[in-house]
């Protein structure tokens, strides 16, 4: 998977929200963004967008592997202020396509963190394991940050 955001990778355990830090929803990595743009990390279908709050998107790869990109912490409280959606549920997207734009200053002024978790949700059938393949600073739609190993379904 390509990095969906330009910024600095952050260990999930360092995210200031127990649901993410304790991996209650799944495992992954987080990014401290340098800019307010989220790009598709792979070719996918948008399976869910938080339409009202605009702060999160779930993508599904052709393999069935899903990823949740959750912009900031507790940003649902902003009710969409500072966010612009460029996709909607059901859209097909290509790797590197702009998904969401967000204003980092709006998030910070509200006293919220901009750190953005990227999670492989628990319970996705076929996911065997994953590995983080980068560290430090990453560039959106350019640097590979995660590799997911999954079982290929037998369609006999």
PDB file of C-alpha atoms in Angstrom:
ATOM      1  CA  UNK A   1       0.000   0.000   0.000  1.00  0.00           C
ATOM      2  CA  UNK A   2       1.139   3.476  -0.810  1.00  0.00           C
ATOM      3  CA  UNK A   3       1.073   6.174   1.822  1.00  0.00           C
ATOM      4  CA  UNK A   4      -2.278   7.980   1.627  1.00  0.00           C
ATOM      5  CA  UNK A   5      -0.808  11.124   3.229  1.00  0.00           C
ATOM      6  CA  UNK A   6       2.514  12.977   3.145  1.00  0.00           C
ATOM      7  CA  UNK A   7       3.981  13.212   6.621  1.00  0.00           C
ATOM      8  CA  UNK A   8       5.743  11.284   9.357  1.00  0.00           C
ATOM      9  CA  UNK A   9       4.850   7.703  10.236  1.00  0.00           C
ATOM     10  CA  UNK A  10       3.754   7.188  13.836  1.00  0.00           C
ATOM     11  CA  UNK A  11       3.489   3.848  15.646  1.00  0.00           C
ATOM     12  CA  UNK A  12      -0.165   3.050  16.290  1.00  0.00           C
ATOM     13  CA  UNK A  13       0.602   2.673  20.006  1.00  0.00           C
ATOM     14  CA  UNK A  14       1.482   6.391  20.087  1.00  0.00           C
ATOM     15  CA  UNK A  15      -1.899   7.559  18.773  1.00  0.00           C
ATOM     16  CA  UNK A  16      -3.717   9.654  21.431  1.00  0.00           C
ATOM     17  CA  UNK A  17      -6.867   7.523  21.358  1.00  0.00           C
ATOM     18  CA  UNK A  18      -7.111   4.159  23.156  1.00  0.00           C
ATOM     19  CA  UNK A  19      -9.350   2.642  20.463  1.00  0.00           C
ATOM     20  CA  UNK A  20      -6.508   3.027  17.953  1.00  0.00           C
ATOM     21  CA  UNK A  21      -3.511   2.738  20.297  1.00  0.00           C
ATOM     22  CA  UNK A  22      -4.817  -0.519  21.799  1.00  0.00           C
ATOM     23  CA  UNK A  23      -5.720  -1.832  18.316  1.00  0.00           C
ATOM     24  CA  UNK A  24      -9.357  -2.373  19.284  1.00  0.00           C
ATOM     25  CA  UNK A  25     -10.516  -1.832  15.683  1.00  0.00           C
ATOM     26  CA  UNK A  26      -7.528  -3.419  13.986  1.00  0.00           C
ATOM     27  CA  UNK A  27      -3.821  -2.975  13.394  1.00  0.00           C
ATOM     28  CA  UNK A  28      -1.916  -0.579  11.188  1.00  0.00           C
ATOM     29  CA  UNK A  29       0.098   2.615  11.259  1.00  0.00           C
ATOM     30  CA  UNK A  30      -0.614   6.321  11.690  1.00  0.00           C
ATOM     31  CA  UNK A  31       0.699   9.386   9.896  1.00  0.00           C
ATOM     32  CA  UNK A  32       1.285  12.882  11.257  1.00  0.00           C
ATOM     33  CA  UNK A  33       0.318  14.848   8.132  1.00  0.00           C
ATOM     34  CA  UNK A  34       2.408  17.563   6.506  1.00  0.00           C
ATOM     35  CA  UNK A  35      -0.563  18.628   4.387  1.00  0.00           C
ATOM     36  CA  UNK A  36      -4.308  18.127   4.341  1.00  0.00           C
ATOM     37  CA  UNK A  37      -4.768  15.685   1.480  1.00  0.00           C
ATOM     38  CA  UNK A  38      -5.633  11.980   1.504  1.00  0.00           C
ATOM     39  CA  UNK A  39      -4.959   9.849  -1.569  1.00  0.00           C
ATOM     40  CA  UNK A  40      -5.979   6.281  -2.406  1.00  0.00           C
ATOM     41  CA  UNK A  41      -3.197   3.889  -1.323  1.00  0.00           C
ATOM     42  CA  UNK A  42      -4.243   1.328  -3.984  1.00  0.00           C
ATOM     43  CA  UNK A  43      -6.907   0.727  -6.649  1.00  0.00           C
ATOM     44  CA  UNK A  44     -10.109   0.210  -4.682  1.00  0.00           C
ATOM     45  CA  UNK A  45     -13.823   0.569  -4.185  1.00  0.00           C
ATOM     46  CA  UNK A  46     -14.928   3.135  -1.615  1.00  0.00           C
ATOM     47  CA  UNK A  47     -17.040   0.919   0.647  1.00  0.00           C
ATOM     48  CA  UNK A  48     -17.895   3.606   3.178  1.00  0.00           C
ATOM     49  CA  UNK A  49     -17.444   7.345   3.634  1.00  0.00           C
ATOM     50  CA  UNK A  50     -18.571   9.229   6.718  1.00  0.00           C
ATOM     51  CA  UNK A  51     -20.701  11.593   4.592  1.00  0.00           C
ATOM     52  CA  UNK A  52     -21.745  13.988   7.374  1.00  0.00           C
ATOM     53  CA  UNK A  53     -18.442  14.309   9.233  1.00  0.00           C
ATOM     54  CA  UNK A  54     -16.214  13.587   6.201  1.00  0.00           C
ATOM     55  CA  UNK A  55     -13.404  12.459   8.526  1.00  0.00           C
ATOM     56  CA  UNK A  56     -13.039   8.800   7.517  1.00  0.00           C
ATOM     57  CA  UNK A  57     -13.129   6.517   4.516  1.00  0.00           C
ATOM     58  CA  UNK A  58     -12.984   2.733   4.113  1.00  0.00           C
ATOM     59  CA  UNK A  59     -11.509   1.304   0.916  1.00  0.00           C
ATOM     60  CA  UNK A  60     -11.594  -2.267  -0.345  1.00  0.00           C
ATOM     61  CA  UNK A  61      -8.964  -3.830  -2.604  1.00  0.00           C
ATOM     62  CA  UNK A  62     -10.023  -6.428  -5.221  1.00  0.00           C
ATOM     63  CA  UNK A  63      -8.583  -9.086  -2.847  1.00  0.00           C
ATOM     64  CA  UNK A  64     -11.162  -8.164  -0.200  1.00  0.00           C
ATOM     65  CA  UNK A  65      -8.589  -6.453   2.030  1.00  0.00           C
ATOM     66  CA  UNK A  66     -10.008  -3.268   3.527  1.00  0.00           C
ATOM     67  CA  UNK A  67      -8.335  -0.216   5.021  1.00  0.00           C
ATOM     68  CA  UNK A  68      -9.826   2.501   7.207  1.00  0.00           C
ATOM     69  CA  UNK A  69      -8.252   5.952   6.898  1.00  0.00           C
ATOM     70  CA  UNK A  70      -9.382   8.032   9.880  1.00  0.00           C
ATOM     71  CA  UNK A  71      -8.355  11.697   9.591  1.00  0.00           C
ATOM     72  CA  UNK A  72      -7.402  13.050  12.991  1.00  0.00           C
ATOM     73  CA  UNK A  73      -8.604  12.064  16.446  1.00  0.00           C
ATOM     74  CA  UNK A  74     -12.147  12.909  17.595  1.00  0.00           C
ATOM     75  CA  UNK A  75     -12.619  14.918  14.382  1.00  0.00           C
ATOM     76  CA  UNK A  76     -16.179  13.596  14.046  1.00  0.00           C
ATOM     77  CA  UNK A  77     -16.948  16.447  16.483  1.00  0.00           C
ATOM     78  CA  UNK A  78     -16.193  18.976  13.702  1.00  0.00           C
ATOM     79  CA  UNK A  79     -19.293  17.750  11.805  1.00  0.00           C
ATOM     80  CA  UNK A  80     -17.514  18.105   8.459  1.00  0.00           C
ATOM     81  CA  UNK A  81     -16.092  21.592   9.044  1.00  0.00           C
ATOM     82  CA  UNK A  82     -12.694  21.838   7.342  1.00  0.00           C
ATOM     83  CA  UNK A  83     -13.200  18.679   5.236  1.00  0.00           C
ATOM     84  CA  UNK A  84     -13.951  18.285   1.518  1.00  0.00           C
ATOM     85  CA  UNK A  85     -14.939  14.883   0.119  1.00  0.00           C
ATOM     86  CA  UNK A  86     -13.851  14.086  -3.417  1.00  0.00           C
ATOM     87  CA  UNK A  87     -15.379  10.569  -3.401  1.00  0.00           C
ATOM     88  CA  UNK A  88     -18.530   8.856  -2.224  1.00  0.00           C
ATOM     89  CA  UNK A  89     -19.538   5.348  -1.172  1.00  0.00           C
ATOM     90  CA  UNK A  90     -19.504   3.040  -4.189  1.00  0.00           C
ATOM     91  CA  UNK A  91     -16.925   4.981  -6.195  1.00  0.00           C
ATOM     92  CA  UNK A  92     -14.071   3.150  -7.926  1.00  0.00           C
ATOM     93  CA  UNK A  93     -10.734   4.857  -7.260  1.00  0.00           C
ATOM     94  CA  UNK A  94      -7.213   4.444  -8.603  1.00  0.00           C
ATOM     95  CA  UNK A  95      -4.016   4.462  -6.536  1.00  0.00           C
ATOM     96  CA  UNK A  96      -2.961   8.076  -6.038  1.00  0.00           C
ATOM     97  CA  UNK A  97      -6.424   9.549  -6.585  1.00  0.00           C
ATOM     98  CA  UNK A  98      -7.339  12.422  -4.223  1.00  0.00           C
ATOM     99  CA  UNK A  99     -10.019  11.218  -1.789  1.00  0.00           C
ATOM    100  CA  UNK A 100     -10.391  13.873   0.913  1.00  0.00           C
ATOM    101  CA  UNK A 101      -8.979  17.322   1.615  1.00  0.00           C
ATOM    102  CA  UNK A 102      -8.819  18.652   5.160  1.00  0.00           C
ATOM    103  CA  UNK A 103      -7.710  21.840   6.871  1.00  0.00           C
ATOM    104  CA  UNK A 104      -5.114  20.961   9.499  1.00  0.00           C
ATOM    105  CA  UNK A 105      -5.512  24.397  11.131  1.00  0.00           C
ATOM    106  CA  UNK A 106      -9.275  23.908  11.619  1.00  0.00           C
ATOM    107  CA  UNK A 107      -8.548  20.614  13.367  1.00  0.00           C
ATOM    108  CA  UNK A 108      -5.804  22.124  15.568  1.00  0.00           C
ATOM    109  CA  UNK A 109      -7.902  25.212  16.457  1.00  0.00           C
ATOM    110  CA  UNK A 110     -10.543  22.812  17.773  1.00  0.00           C
ATOM    111  CA  UNK A 111      -7.868  21.352  20.078  1.00  0.00           C
ATOM    112  CA  UNK A 112      -7.788  18.049  18.198  1.00  0.00           C
ATOM    113  CA  UNK A 113      -4.915  15.930  16.901  1.00  0.00           C
ATOM    114  CA  UNK A 114      -4.325  15.649  13.140  1.00  0.00           C
ATOM    115  CA  UNK A 115      -2.582  12.262  13.470  1.00  0.00           C
ATOM    116  CA  UNK A 116      -4.285   9.942  10.993  1.00  0.00           C
ATOM    117  CA  UNK A 117      -4.564   6.188  11.649  1.00  0.00           C
ATOM    118  CA  UNK A 118      -4.579   3.783   8.693  1.00  0.00           C
ATOM    119  CA  UNK A 119      -6.112   0.531   9.963  1.00  0.00           C
ATOM    120  CA  UNK A 120      -6.645  -2.960   8.586  1.00  0.00           C
ATOM    121  CA  UNK A 121      -9.953  -3.650  10.374  1.00  0.00           C
ATOM    122  CA  UNK A 122     -10.307  -6.740  12.549  1.00  0.00           C
ATOM    123  CA  UNK A 123     -12.272  -9.591  11.034  1.00  0.00           C
ATOM    124  CA  UNK A 124     -11.348  -9.112   7.378  1.00  0.00           C
ATOM    125  CA  UNK A 125     -11.458 -12.638   5.995  1.00  0.00           C
ATOM    126  CA  UNK A 126      -8.274 -13.842   4.332  1.00  0.00           C
ATOM    127  CA  UNK A 127      -5.830 -11.375   5.902  1.00  0.00           C
ATOM    128  CA  UNK A 128      -2.880 -13.451   7.104  1.00  0.00           C
ATOM    129  CA  UNK A 129      -0.601 -10.682   8.326  1.00  0.00           C
ATOM    130  CA  UNK A 130       0.864  -7.369   7.344  1.00  0.00           C
ATOM    131  CA  UNK A 131       4.109  -5.496   7.730  1.00  0.00           C
ATOM    132  CA  UNK A 132       5.113  -1.863   7.851  1.00  0.00           C
ATOM    133  CA  UNK A 133       7.605  -1.295   5.037  1.00  0.00           C
ATOM    134  CA  UNK A 134       8.705   2.288   5.703  1.00  0.00           C
ATOM    135  CA  UNK A 135       9.672   4.610   8.533  1.00  0.00           C
ATOM    136  CA  UNK A 136      10.182   8.315   9.064  1.00  0.00           C
ATOM    137  CA  UNK A 137       8.861  10.750   6.488  1.00  0.00           C
ATOM    138  CA  UNK A 138       6.715   9.498   3.611  1.00  0.00           C
ATOM    139  CA  UNK A 139       5.253  11.043   0.485  1.00  0.00           C
ATOM    140  CA  UNK A 140       1.627  10.412  -0.412  1.00  0.00           C
ATOM    141  CA  UNK A 141       0.910   8.229  -3.441  1.00  0.00           C
ATOM    142  CA  UNK A 142       4.641   7.541  -3.789  1.00  0.00           C
ATOM    143  CA  UNK A 143       6.110   5.654  -0.821  1.00  0.00           C
ATOM    144  CA  UNK A 144       5.030   2.108  -0.007  1.00  0.00           C
ATOM    145  CA  UNK A 145       4.308   1.931   3.716  1.00  0.00           C
ATOM    146  CA  UNK A 146       2.482  -1.358   4.261  1.00  0.00           C
ATOM    147  CA  UNK A 147       2.355  -4.837   2.767  1.00  0.00           C
ATOM    148  CA  UNK A 148      -0.631  -7.096   3.460  1.00  0.00           C
ATOM    149  CA  UNK A 149      -0.431 -10.839   2.970  1.00  0.00           C
ATOM    150  CA  UNK A 150      -3.765 -12.471   2.345  1.00  0.00           C
ATOM    151  CA  UNK A 151      -5.073 -15.897   1.429  1.00  0.00           C
ATOM    152  CA  UNK A 152      -6.375 -16.159  -2.115  1.00  0.00           C
ATOM    153  CA  UNK A 153      -9.871 -17.637  -2.153  1.00  0.00           C
ATOM    154  CA  UNK A 154     -10.243 -20.891  -4.030  1.00  0.00           C
ATOM    155  CA  UNK A 155     -12.882 -20.340  -6.723  1.00  0.00           C
ATOM    156  CA  UNK A 156     -13.026 -23.973  -7.898  1.00  0.00           C
TER     157      UNK A 156
END
